Coordinates of N, CA and C in Angstrom, one line a residue:
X258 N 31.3 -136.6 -24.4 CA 30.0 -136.6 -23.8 C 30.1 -136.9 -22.3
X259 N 31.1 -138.2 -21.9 CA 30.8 -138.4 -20.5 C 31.7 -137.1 -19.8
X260 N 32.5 -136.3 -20.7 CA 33.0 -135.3 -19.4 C 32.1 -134.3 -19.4
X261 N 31.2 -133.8 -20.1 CA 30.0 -132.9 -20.0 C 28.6 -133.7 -18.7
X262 N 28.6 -135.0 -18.7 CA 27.7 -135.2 -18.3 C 28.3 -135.2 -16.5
X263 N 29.9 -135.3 -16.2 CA 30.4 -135.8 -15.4 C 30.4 -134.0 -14.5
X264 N 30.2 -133.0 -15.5 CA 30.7 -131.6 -15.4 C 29.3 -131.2 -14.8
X265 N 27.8 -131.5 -15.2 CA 26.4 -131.3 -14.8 C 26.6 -132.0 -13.8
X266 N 27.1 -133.1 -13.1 CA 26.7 -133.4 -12.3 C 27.6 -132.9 -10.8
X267 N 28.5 -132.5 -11.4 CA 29.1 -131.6 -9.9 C 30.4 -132.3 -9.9
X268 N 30.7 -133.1 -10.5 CA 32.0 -134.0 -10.1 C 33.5 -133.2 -11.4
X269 N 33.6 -132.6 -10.5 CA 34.8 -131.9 -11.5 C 36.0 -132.0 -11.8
X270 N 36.9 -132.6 -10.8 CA 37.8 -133.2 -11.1 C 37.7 -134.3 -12.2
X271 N 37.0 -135.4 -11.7 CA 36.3 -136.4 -12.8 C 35.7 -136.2 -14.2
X272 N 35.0 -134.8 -14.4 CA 34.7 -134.3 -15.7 C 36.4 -134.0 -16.2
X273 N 37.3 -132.7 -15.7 CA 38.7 -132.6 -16.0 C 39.2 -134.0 -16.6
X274 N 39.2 -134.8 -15.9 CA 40.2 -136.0 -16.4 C 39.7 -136.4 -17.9
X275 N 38.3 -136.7 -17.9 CA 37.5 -137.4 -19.0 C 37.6 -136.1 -20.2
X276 N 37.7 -135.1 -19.8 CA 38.1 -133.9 -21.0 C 39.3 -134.4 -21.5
X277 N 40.4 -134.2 -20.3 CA 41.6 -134.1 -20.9 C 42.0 -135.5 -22.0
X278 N 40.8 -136.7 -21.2 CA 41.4 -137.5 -22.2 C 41.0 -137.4 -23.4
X279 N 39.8 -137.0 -23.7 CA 39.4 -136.7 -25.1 C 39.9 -135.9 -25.6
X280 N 41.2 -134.5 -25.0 CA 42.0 -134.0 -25.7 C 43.1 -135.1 -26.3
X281 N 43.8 -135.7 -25.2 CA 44.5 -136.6 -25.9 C 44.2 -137.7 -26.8
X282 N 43.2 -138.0 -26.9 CA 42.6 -138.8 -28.4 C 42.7 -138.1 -29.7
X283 N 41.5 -136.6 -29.1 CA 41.5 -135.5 -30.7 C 41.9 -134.3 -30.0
X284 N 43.2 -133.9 -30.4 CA 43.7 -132.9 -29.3 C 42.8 -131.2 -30.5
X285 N 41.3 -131.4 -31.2 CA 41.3 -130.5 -31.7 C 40.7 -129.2 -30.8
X286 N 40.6 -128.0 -31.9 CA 39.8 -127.0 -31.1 C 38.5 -127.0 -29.7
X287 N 37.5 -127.8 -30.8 CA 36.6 -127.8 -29.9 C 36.9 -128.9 -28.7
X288 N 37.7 -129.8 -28.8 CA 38.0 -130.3 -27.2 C 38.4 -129.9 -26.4
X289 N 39.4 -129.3 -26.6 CA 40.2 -128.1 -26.1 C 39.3 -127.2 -25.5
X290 N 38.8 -126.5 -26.5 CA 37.6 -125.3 -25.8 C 36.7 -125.5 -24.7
X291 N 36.5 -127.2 -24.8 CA 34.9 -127.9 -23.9 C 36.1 -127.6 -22.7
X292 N 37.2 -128.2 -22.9 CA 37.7 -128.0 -21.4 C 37.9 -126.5 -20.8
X293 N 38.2 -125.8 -21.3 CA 38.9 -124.5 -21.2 C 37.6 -124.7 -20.3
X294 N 36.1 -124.4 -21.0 CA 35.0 -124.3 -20.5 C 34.7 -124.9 -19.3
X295 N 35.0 -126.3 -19.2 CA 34.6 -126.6 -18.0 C 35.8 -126.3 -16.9
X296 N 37.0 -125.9 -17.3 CA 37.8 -125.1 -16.2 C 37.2 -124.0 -15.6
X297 N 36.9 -123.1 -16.7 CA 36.6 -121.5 -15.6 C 35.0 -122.1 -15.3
X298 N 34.4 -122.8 -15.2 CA 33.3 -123.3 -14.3 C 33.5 -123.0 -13.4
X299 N 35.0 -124.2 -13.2 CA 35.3 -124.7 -11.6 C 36.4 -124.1 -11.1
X300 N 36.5 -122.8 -11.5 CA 37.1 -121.8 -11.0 C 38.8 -121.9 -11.0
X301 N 39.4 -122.8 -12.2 CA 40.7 -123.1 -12.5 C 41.2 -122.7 -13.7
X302 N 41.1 -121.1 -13.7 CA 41.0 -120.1 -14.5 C 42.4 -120.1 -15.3
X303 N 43.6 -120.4 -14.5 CA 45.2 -120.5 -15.0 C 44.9 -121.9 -15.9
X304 N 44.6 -122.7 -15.4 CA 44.5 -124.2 -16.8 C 43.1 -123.9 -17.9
X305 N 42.4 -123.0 -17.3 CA 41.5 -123.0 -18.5 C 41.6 -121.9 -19.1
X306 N 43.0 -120.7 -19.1 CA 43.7 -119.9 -20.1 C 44.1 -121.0 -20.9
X307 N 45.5 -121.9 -20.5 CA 45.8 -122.6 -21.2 C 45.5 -123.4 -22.0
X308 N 44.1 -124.3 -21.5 CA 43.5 -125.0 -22.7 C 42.8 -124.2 -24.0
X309 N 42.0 -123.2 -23.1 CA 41.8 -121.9 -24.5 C 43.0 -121.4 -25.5
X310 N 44.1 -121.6 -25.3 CA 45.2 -121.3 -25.9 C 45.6 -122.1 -26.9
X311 N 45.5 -123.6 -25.9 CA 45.5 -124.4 -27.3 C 44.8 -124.9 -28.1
X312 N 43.2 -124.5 -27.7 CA 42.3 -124.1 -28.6 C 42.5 -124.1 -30.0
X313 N 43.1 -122.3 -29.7 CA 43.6 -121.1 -30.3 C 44.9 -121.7 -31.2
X314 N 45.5 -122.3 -30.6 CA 46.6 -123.2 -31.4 C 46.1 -124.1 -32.3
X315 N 45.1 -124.9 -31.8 CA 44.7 -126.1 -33.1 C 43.8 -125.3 -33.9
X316 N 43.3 -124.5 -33.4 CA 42.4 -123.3 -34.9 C 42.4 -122.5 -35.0
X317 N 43.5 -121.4 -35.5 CA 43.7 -120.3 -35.2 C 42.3 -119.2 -35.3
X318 N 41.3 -120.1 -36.3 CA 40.3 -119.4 -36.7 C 38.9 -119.6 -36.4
X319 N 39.4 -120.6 -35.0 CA 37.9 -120.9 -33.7 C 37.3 -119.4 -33.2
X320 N 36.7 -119.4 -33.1 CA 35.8 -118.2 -32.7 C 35.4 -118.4 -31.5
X321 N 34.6 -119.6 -30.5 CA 34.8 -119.4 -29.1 C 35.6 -119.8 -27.7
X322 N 37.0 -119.7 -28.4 CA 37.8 -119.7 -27.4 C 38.3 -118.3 -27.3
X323 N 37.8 -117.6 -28.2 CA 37.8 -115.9 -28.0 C 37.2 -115.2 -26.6
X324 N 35.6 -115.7 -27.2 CA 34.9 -115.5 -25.8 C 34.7 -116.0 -24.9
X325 N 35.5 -117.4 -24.9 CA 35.6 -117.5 -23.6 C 36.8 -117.3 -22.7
X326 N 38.0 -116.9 -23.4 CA 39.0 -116.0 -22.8 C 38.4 -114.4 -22.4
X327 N 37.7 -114.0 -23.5 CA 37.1 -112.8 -23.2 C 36.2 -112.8 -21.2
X328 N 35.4 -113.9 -21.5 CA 35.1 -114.5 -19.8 C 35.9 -114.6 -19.0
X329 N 36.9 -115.1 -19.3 CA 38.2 -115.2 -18.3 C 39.3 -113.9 -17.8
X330 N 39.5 -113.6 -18.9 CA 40.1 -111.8 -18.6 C 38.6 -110.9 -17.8
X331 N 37.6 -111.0 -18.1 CA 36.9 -110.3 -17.2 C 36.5 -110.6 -15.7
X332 N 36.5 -111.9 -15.7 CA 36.6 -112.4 -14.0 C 37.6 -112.0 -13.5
X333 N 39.0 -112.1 -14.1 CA 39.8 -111.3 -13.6 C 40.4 -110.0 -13.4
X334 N 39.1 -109.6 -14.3 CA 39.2 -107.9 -14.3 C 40.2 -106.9 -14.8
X335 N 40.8 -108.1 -15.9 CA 41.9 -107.5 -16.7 C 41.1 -107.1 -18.2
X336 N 40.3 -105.8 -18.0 CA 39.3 -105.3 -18.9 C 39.6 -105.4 -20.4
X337 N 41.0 -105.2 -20.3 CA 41.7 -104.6 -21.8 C 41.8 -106.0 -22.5
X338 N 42.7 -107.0 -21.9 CA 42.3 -108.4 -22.8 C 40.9 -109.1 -22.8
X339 N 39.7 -108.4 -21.8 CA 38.7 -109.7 -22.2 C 38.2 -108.5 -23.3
X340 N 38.2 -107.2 -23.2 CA 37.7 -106.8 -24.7 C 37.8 -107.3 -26.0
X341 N 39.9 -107.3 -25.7 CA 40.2 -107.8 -27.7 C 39.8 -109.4 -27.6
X342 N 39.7 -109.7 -26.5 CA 38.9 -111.4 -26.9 C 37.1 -111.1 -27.6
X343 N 36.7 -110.3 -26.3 CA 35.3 -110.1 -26.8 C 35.0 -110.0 -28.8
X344 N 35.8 -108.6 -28.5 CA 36.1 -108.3 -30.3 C 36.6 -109.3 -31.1
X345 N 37.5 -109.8 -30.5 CA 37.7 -111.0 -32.0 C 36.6 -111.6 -32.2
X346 N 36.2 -112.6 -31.0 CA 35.2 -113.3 -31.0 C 34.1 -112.6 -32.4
X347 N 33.4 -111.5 -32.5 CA 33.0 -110.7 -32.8 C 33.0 -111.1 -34.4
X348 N 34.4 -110.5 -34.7 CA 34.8 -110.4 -36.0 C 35.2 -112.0 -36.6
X349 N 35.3 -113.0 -35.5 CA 35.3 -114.0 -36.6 C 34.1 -115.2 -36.4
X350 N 33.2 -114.9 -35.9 CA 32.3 -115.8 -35.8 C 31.0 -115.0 -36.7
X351 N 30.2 -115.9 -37.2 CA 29.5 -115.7 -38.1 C 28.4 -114.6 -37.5
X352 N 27.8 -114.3 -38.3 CA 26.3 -113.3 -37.9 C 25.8 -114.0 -37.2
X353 N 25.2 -115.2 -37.8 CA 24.2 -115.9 -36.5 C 24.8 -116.7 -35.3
X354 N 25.9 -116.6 -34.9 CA 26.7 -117.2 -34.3 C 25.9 -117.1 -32.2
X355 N 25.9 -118.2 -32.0 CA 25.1 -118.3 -30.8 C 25.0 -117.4 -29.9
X356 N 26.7 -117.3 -29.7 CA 27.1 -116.4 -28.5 C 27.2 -114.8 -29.0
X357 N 26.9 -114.6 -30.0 CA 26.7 -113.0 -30.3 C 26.4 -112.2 -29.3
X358 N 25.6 -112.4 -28.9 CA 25.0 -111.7 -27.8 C 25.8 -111.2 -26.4
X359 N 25.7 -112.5 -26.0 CA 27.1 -112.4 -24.9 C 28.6 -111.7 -25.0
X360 N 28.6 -112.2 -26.6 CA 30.3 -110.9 -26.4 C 29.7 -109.6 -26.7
X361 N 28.8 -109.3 -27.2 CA 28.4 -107.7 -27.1 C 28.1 -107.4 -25.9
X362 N 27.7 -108.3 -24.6 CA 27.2 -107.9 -23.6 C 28.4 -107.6 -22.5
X363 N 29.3 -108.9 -23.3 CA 30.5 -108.7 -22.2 C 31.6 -107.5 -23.1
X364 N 31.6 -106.9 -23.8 CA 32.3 -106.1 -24.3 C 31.8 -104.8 -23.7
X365 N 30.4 -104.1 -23.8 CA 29.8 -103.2 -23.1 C 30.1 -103.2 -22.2
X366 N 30.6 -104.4 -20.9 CA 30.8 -104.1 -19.3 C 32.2 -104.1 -19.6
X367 N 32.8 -104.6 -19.9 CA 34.5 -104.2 -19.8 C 35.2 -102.9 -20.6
X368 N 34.1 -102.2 -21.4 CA 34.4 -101.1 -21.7 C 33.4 -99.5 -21.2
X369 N 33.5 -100.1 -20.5 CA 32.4 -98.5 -19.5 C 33.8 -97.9 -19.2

């Protein structure tokens, strides 16, 4: 919580640190992902591939470190990987799943 709070308030390096240590306490998916997340915020797109990866490593079967690689291949305009992120995302997150929307929206622009 305090690296989310530390991440709203602008201080980003400071959010980073307080992530990473809550990775190193519960190195699980979702900590991992919050960081991935608050990487491509702050525009540290190479460490927040990586933490999405290890995500993807503690659950092979997390669903939004999909789309938010999917986000990250498409800022970088490497279309073809944020699609199969988009798509996975897609196929393994439930129907009602929050971000539905979003990877259909980001799959439609990386596939024009």
């Amino acid at each position: 919580l305090w690296g989310d709070i530390l991440l709203e308030a602008g201080r980003l390096d400071e959010a980073e640190t307080a992530l990473r240590a809550a990775v190193a306490a519960d190195p699980s998916a979702g900590n991992w992902n919050k960081l991935g997340v608050m990487l491509i915020r702050a525009g540290r797109l190479e460490r927040a591939e990586e933490a999405l990866r290890q995500a993807l490593a503690a659950d092979p079967g997390a669903a939004e470190p999909h789309l938010r690689l999917g986000e990250l291949y498409e800022q970088r305009g490497d279309n073809s990987r944020a699609a199969e992120h988009y798509r996975r995302y897609l196929e393994v997150a439930p129907a009602d799943a929050p971000y539905r929307g979003e990877a259909q929206d980001g799959l439609a622009r990386v596939s024009r």
